[in-house]
mmCIF file of N, CA, C and O in Angstrom:
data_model
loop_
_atom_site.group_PDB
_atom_site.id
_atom_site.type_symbol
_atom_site.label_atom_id
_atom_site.label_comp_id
_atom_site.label_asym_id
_atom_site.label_seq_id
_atom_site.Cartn_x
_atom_site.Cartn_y
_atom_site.Cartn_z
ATOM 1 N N UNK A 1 93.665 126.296 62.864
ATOM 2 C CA UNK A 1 93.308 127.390 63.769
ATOM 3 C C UNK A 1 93.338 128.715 63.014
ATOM 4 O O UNK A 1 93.751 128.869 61.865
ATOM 5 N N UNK A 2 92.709 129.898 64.044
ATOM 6 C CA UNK A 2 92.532 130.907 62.778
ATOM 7 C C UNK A 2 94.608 131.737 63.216
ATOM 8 O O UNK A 2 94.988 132.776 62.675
ATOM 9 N N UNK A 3 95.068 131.322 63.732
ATOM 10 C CA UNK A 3 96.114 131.607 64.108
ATOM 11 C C UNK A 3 97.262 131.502 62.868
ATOM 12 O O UNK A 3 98.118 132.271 62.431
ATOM 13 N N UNK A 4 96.696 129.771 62.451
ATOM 14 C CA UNK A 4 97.967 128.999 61.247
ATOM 15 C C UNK A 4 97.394 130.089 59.979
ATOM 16 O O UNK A 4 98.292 130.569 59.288
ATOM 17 N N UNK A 5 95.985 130.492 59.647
ATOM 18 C CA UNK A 5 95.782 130.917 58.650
ATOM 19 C C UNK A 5 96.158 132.210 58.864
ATOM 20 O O UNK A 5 97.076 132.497 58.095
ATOM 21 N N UNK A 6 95.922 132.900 59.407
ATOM 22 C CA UNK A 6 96.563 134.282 59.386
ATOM 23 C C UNK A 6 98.205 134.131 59.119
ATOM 24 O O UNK A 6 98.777 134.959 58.409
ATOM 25 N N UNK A 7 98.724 133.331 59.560
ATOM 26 C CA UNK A 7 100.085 133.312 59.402
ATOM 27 C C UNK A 7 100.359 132.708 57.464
ATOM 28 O O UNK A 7 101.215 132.908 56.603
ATOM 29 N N UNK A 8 99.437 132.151 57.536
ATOM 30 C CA UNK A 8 99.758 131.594 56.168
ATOM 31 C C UNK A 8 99.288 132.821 55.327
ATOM 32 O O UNK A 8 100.221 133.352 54.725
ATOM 33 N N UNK A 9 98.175 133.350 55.156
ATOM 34 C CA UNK A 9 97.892 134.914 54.673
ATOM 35 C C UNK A 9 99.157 135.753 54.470
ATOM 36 O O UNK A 9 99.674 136.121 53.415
ATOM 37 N N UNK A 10 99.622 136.016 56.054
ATOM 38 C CA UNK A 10 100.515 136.467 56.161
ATOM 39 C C UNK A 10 102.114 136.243 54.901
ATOM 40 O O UNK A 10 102.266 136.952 53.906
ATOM 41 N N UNK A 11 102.893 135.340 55.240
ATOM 42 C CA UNK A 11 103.807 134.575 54.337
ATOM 43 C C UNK A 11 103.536 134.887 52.761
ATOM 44 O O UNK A 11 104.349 135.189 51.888
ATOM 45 N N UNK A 12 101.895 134.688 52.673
ATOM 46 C CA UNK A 12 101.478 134.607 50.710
ATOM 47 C C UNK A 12 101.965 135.913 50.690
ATOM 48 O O UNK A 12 102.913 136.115 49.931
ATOM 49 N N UNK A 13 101.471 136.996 51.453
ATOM 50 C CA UNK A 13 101.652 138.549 51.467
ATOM 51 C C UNK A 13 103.092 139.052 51.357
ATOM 52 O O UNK A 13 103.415 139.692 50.356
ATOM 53 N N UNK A 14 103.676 138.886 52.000
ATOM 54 C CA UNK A 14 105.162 139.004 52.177
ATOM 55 C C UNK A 14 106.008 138.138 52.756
ATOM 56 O O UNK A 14 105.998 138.181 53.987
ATOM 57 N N UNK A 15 106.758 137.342 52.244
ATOM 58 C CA UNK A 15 107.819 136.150 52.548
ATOM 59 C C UNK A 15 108.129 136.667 53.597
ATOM 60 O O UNK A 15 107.631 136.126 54.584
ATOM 61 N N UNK A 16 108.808 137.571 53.790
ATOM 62 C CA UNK A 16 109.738 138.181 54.986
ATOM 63 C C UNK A 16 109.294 137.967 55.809
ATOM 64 O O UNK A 16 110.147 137.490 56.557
ATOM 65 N N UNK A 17 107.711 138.017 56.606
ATOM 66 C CA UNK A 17 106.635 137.913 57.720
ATOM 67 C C UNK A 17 106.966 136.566 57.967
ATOM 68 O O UNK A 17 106.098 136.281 58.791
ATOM 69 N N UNK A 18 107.752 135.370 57.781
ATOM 70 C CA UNK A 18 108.217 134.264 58.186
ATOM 71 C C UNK A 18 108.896 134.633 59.456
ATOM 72 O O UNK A 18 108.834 134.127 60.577
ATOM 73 N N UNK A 19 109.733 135.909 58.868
ATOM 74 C CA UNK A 19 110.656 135.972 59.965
ATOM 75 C C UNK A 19 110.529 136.774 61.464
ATOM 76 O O UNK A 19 111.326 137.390 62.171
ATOM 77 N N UNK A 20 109.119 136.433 61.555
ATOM 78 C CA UNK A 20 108.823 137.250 62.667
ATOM 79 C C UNK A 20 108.894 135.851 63.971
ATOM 80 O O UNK A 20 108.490 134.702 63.795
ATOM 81 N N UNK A 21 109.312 136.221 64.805
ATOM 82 C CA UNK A 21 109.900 135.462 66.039
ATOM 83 C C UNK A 21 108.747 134.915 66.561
ATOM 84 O O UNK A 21 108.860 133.798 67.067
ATOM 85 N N UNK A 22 107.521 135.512 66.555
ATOM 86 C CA UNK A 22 106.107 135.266 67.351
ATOM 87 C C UNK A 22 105.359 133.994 66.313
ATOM 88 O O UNK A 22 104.384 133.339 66.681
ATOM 89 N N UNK A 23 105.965 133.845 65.131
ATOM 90 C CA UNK A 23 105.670 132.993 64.611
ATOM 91 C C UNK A 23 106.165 131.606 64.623
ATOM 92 O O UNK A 23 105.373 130.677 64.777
ATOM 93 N N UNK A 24 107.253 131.439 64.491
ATOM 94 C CA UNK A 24 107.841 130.221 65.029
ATOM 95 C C UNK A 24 107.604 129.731 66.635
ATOM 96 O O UNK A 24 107.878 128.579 66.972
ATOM 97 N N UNK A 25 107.174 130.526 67.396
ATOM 98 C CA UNK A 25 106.556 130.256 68.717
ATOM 99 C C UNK A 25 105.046 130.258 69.137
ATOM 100 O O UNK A 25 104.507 130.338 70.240
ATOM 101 N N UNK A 26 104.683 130.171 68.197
ATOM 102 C CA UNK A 26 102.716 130.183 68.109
ATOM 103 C C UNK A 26 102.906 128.998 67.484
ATOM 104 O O UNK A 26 102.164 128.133 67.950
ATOM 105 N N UNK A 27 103.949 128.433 66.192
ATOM 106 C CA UNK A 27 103.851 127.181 65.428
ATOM 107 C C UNK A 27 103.931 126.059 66.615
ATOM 108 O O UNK A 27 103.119 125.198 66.956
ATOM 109 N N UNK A 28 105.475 126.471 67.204
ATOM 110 C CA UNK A 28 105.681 125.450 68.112
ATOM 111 C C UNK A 28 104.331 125.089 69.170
ATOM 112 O O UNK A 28 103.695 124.037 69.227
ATOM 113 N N UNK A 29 104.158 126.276 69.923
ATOM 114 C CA UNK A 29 103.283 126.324 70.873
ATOM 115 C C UNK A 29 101.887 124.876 70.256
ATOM 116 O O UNK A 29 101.510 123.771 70.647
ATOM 117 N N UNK A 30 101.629 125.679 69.309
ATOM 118 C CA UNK A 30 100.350 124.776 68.305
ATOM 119 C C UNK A 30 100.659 122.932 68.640
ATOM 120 O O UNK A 30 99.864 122.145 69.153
ATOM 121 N N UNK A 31 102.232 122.619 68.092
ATOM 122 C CA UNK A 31 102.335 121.405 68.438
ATOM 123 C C UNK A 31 102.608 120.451 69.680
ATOM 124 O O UNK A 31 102.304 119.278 69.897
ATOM 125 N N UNK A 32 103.358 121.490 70.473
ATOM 126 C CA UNK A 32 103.060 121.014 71.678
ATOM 127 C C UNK A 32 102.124 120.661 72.277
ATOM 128 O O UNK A 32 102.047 119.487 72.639
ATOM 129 N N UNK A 33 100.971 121.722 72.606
ATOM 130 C CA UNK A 33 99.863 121.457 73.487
ATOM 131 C C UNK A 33 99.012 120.361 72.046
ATOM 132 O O UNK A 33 97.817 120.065 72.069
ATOM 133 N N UNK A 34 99.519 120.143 71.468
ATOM 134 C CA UNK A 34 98.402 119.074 70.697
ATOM 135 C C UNK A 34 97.412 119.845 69.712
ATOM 136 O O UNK A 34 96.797 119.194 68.868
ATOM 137 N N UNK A 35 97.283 120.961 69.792
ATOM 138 C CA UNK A 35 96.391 121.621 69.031
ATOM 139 C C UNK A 35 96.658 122.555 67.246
ATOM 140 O O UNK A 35 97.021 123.682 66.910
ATOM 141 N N UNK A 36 96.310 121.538 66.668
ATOM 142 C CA UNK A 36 96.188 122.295 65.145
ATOM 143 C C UNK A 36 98.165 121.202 64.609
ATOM 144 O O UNK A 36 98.872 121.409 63.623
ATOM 145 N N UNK A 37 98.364 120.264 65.656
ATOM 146 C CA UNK A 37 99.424 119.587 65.253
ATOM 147 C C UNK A 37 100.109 119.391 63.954
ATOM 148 O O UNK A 37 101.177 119.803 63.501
ATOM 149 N N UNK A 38 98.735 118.290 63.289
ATOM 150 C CA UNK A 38 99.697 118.161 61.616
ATOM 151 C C UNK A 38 99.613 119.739 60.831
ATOM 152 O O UNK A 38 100.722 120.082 60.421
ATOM 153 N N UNK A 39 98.625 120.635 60.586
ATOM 154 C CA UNK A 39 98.477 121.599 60.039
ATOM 155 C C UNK A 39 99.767 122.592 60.403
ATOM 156 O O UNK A 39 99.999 123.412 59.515
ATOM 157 N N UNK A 40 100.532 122.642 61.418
ATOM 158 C CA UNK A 40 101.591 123.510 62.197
ATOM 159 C C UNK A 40 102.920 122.751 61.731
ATOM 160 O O UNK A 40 103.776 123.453 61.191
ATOM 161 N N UNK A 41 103.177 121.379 61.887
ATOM 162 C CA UNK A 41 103.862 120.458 61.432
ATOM 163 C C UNK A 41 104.291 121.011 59.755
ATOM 164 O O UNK A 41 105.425 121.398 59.473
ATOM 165 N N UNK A 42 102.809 120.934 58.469
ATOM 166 C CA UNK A 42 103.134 120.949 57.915
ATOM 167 C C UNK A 42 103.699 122.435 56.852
ATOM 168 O O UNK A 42 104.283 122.546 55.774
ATOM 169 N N UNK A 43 103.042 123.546 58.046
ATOM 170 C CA UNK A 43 103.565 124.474 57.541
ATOM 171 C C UNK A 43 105.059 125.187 57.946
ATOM 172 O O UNK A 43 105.701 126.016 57.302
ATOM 173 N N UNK A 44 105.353 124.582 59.192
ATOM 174 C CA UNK A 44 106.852 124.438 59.481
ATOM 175 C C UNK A 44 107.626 123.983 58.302
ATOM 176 O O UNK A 44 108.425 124.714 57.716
ATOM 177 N N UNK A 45 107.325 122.540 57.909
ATOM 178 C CA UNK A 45 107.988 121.703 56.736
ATOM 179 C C UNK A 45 107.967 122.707 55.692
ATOM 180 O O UNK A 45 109.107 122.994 55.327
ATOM 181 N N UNK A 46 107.187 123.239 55.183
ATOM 182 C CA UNK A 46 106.912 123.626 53.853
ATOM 183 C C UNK A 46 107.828 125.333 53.726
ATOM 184 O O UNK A 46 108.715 125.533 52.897
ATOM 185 N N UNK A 47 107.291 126.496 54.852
ATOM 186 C CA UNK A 47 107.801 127.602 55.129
ATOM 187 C C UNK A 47 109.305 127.761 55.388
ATOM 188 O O UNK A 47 110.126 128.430 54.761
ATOM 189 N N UNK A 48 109.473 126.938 56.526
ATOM 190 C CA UNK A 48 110.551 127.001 57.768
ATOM 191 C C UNK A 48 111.894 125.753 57.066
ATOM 192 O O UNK A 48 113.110 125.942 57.051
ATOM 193 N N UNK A 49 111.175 124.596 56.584
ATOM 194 C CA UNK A 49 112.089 123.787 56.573
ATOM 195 C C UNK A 49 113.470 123.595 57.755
ATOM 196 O O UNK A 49 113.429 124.041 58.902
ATOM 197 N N UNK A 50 114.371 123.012 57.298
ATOM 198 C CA UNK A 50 115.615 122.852 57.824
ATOM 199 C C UNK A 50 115.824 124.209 59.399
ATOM 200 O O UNK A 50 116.190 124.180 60.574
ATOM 201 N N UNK A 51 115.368 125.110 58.505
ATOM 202 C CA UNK A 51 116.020 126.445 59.889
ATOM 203 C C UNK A 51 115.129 126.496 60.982
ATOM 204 O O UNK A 51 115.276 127.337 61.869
ATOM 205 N N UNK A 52 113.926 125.399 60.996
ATOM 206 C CA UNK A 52 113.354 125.860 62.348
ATOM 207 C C UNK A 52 114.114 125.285 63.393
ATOM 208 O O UNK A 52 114.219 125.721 64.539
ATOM 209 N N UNK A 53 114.863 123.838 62.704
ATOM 210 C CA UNK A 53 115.480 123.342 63.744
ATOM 211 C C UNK A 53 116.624 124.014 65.407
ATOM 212 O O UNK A 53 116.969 123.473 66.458
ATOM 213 N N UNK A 54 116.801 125.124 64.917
ATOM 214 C CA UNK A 54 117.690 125.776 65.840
ATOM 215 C C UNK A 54 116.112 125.955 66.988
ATOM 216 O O UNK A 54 116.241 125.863 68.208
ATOM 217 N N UNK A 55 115.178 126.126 66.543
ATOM 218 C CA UNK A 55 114.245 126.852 67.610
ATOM 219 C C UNK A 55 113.575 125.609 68.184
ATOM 220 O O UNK A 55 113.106 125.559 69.321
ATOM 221 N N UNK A 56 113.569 124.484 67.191
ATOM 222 C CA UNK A 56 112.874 123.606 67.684
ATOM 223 C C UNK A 56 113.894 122.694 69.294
ATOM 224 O O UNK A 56 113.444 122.381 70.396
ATOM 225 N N UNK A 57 115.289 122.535 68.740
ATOM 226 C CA UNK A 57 116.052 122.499 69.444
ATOM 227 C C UNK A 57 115.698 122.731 70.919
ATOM 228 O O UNK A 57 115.351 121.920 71.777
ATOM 229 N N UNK A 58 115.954 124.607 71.009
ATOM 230 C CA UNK A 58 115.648 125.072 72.049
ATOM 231 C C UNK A 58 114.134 124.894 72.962
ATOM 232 O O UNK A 58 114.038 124.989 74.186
ATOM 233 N N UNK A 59 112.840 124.568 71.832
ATOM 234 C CA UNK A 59 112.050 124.375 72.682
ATOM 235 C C UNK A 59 111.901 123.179 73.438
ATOM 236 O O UNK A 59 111.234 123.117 74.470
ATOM 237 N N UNK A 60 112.714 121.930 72.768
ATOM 238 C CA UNK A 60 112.757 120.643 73.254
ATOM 239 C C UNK A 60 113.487 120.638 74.589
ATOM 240 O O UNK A 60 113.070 119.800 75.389
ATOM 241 N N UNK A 61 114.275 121.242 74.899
ATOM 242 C CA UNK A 61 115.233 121.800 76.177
ATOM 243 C C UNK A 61 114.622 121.732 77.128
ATOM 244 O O UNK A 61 114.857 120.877 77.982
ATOM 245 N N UNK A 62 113.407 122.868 77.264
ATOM 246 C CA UNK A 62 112.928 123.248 78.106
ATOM 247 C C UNK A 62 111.174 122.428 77.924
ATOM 248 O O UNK A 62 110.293 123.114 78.442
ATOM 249 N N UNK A 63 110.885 121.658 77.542
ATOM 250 C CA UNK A 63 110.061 120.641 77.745
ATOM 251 C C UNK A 63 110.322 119.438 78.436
ATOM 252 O O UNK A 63 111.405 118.857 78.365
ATOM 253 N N UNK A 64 109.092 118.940 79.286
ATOM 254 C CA UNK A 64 109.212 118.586 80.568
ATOM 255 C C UNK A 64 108.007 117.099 79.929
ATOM 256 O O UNK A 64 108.249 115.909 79.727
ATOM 257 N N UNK A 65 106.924 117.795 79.805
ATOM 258 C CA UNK A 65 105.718 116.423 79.284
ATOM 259 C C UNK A 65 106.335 115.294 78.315
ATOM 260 O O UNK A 65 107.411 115.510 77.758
ATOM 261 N N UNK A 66 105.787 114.345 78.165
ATOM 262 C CA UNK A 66 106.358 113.237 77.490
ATOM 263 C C UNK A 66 105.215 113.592 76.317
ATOM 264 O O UNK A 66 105.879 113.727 75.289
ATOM 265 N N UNK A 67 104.280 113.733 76.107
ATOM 266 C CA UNK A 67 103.482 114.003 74.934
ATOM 267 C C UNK A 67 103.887 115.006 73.987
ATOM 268 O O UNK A 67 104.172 114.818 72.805
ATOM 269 N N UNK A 68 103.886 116.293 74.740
ATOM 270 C CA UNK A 68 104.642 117.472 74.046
ATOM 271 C C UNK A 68 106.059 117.097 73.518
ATOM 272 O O UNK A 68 106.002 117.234 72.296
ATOM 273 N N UNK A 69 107.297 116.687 73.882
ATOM 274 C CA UNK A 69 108.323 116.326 73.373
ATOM 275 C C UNK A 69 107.813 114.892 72.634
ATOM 276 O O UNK A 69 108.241 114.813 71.482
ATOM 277 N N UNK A 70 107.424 114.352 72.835
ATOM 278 C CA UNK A 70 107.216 113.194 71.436
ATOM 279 C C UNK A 70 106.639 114.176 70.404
ATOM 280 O O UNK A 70 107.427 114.207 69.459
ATOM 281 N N UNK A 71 105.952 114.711 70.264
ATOM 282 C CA UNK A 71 105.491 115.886 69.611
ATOM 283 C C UNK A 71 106.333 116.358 68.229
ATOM 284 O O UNK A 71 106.340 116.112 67.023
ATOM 285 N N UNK A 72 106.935 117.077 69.070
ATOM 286 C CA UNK A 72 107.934 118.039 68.954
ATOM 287 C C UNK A 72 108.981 116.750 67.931
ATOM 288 O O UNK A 72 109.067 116.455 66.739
ATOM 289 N N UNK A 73 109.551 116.338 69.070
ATOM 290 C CA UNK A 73 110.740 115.239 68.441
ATOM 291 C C UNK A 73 110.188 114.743 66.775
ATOM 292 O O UNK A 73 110.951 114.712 65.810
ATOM 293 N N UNK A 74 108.791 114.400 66.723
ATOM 294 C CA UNK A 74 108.521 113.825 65.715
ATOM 295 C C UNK A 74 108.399 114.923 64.590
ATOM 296 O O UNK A 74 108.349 114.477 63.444
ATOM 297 N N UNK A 75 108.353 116.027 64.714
ATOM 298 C CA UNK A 75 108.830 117.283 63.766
ATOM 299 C C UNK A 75 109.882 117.487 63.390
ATOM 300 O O UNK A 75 110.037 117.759 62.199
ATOM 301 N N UNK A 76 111.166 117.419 64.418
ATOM 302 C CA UNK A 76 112.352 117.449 64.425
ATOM 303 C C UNK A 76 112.761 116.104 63.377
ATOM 304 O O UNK A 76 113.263 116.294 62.269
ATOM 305 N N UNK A 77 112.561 115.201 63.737
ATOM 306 C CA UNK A 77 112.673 113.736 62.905
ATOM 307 C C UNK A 77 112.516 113.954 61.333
ATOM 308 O O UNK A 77 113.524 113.830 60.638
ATOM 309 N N UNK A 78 111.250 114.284 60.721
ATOM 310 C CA UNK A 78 111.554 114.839 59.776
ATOM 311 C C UNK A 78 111.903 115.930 58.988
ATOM 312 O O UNK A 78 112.005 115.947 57.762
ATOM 313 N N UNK A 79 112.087 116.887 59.813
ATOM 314 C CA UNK A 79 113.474 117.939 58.919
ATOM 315 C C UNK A 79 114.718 117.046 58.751
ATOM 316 O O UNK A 79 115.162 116.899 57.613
ATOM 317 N N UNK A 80 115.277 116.479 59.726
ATOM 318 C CA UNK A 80 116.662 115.990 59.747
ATOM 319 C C UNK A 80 116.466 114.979 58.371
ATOM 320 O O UNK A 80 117.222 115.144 57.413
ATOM 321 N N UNK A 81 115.292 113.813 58.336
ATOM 322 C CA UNK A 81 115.503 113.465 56.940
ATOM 323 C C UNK A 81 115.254 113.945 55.604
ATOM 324 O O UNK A 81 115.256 113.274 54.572
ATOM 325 N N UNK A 82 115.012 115.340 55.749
ATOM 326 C CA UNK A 82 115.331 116.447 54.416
ATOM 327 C C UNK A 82 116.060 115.845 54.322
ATOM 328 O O UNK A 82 116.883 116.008 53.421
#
């Protein structure tokens, strides 16, 4: 999506722009509804690693669909086997 690339632009530009909050919630968002999945997946893995888990956590909470949390869970699954 032109969303993941701007964010990835973003990151090459200045590392720090990881740490913007709207980003880890446009990633998530991406995998939930199904859209831009592995591409969001793998820039979580690669950017975010290990620390998205606190957010991913929280978004699993408040998910309700069985698609979206299989989703999700299967992101979560592999950080933990970092």
């Amino acid at each position: 999506t032109d969303a993941l690339v701007q964010f990835q632009l973003a990151v090459e530009r200045d590392p720090s722009a990881r740490g913007a909050p709207e980003f880890m919630a446009a990633l998530l968002d991406l995998i939930v509804i199904g859209k831009a999945t592995e591409p969001a997946e793998a820039f979580i893995l690669r950017v975010y690693g290990r620390e998205a888990l606190p957010s991913i956590e929280a978004e699993l909470e408040k998910l309700q669909r069985p698609m979206s949390i299989q989703r999700l869970s299967a992101v979560r699954a592999k950080l933990l086997d970092r």
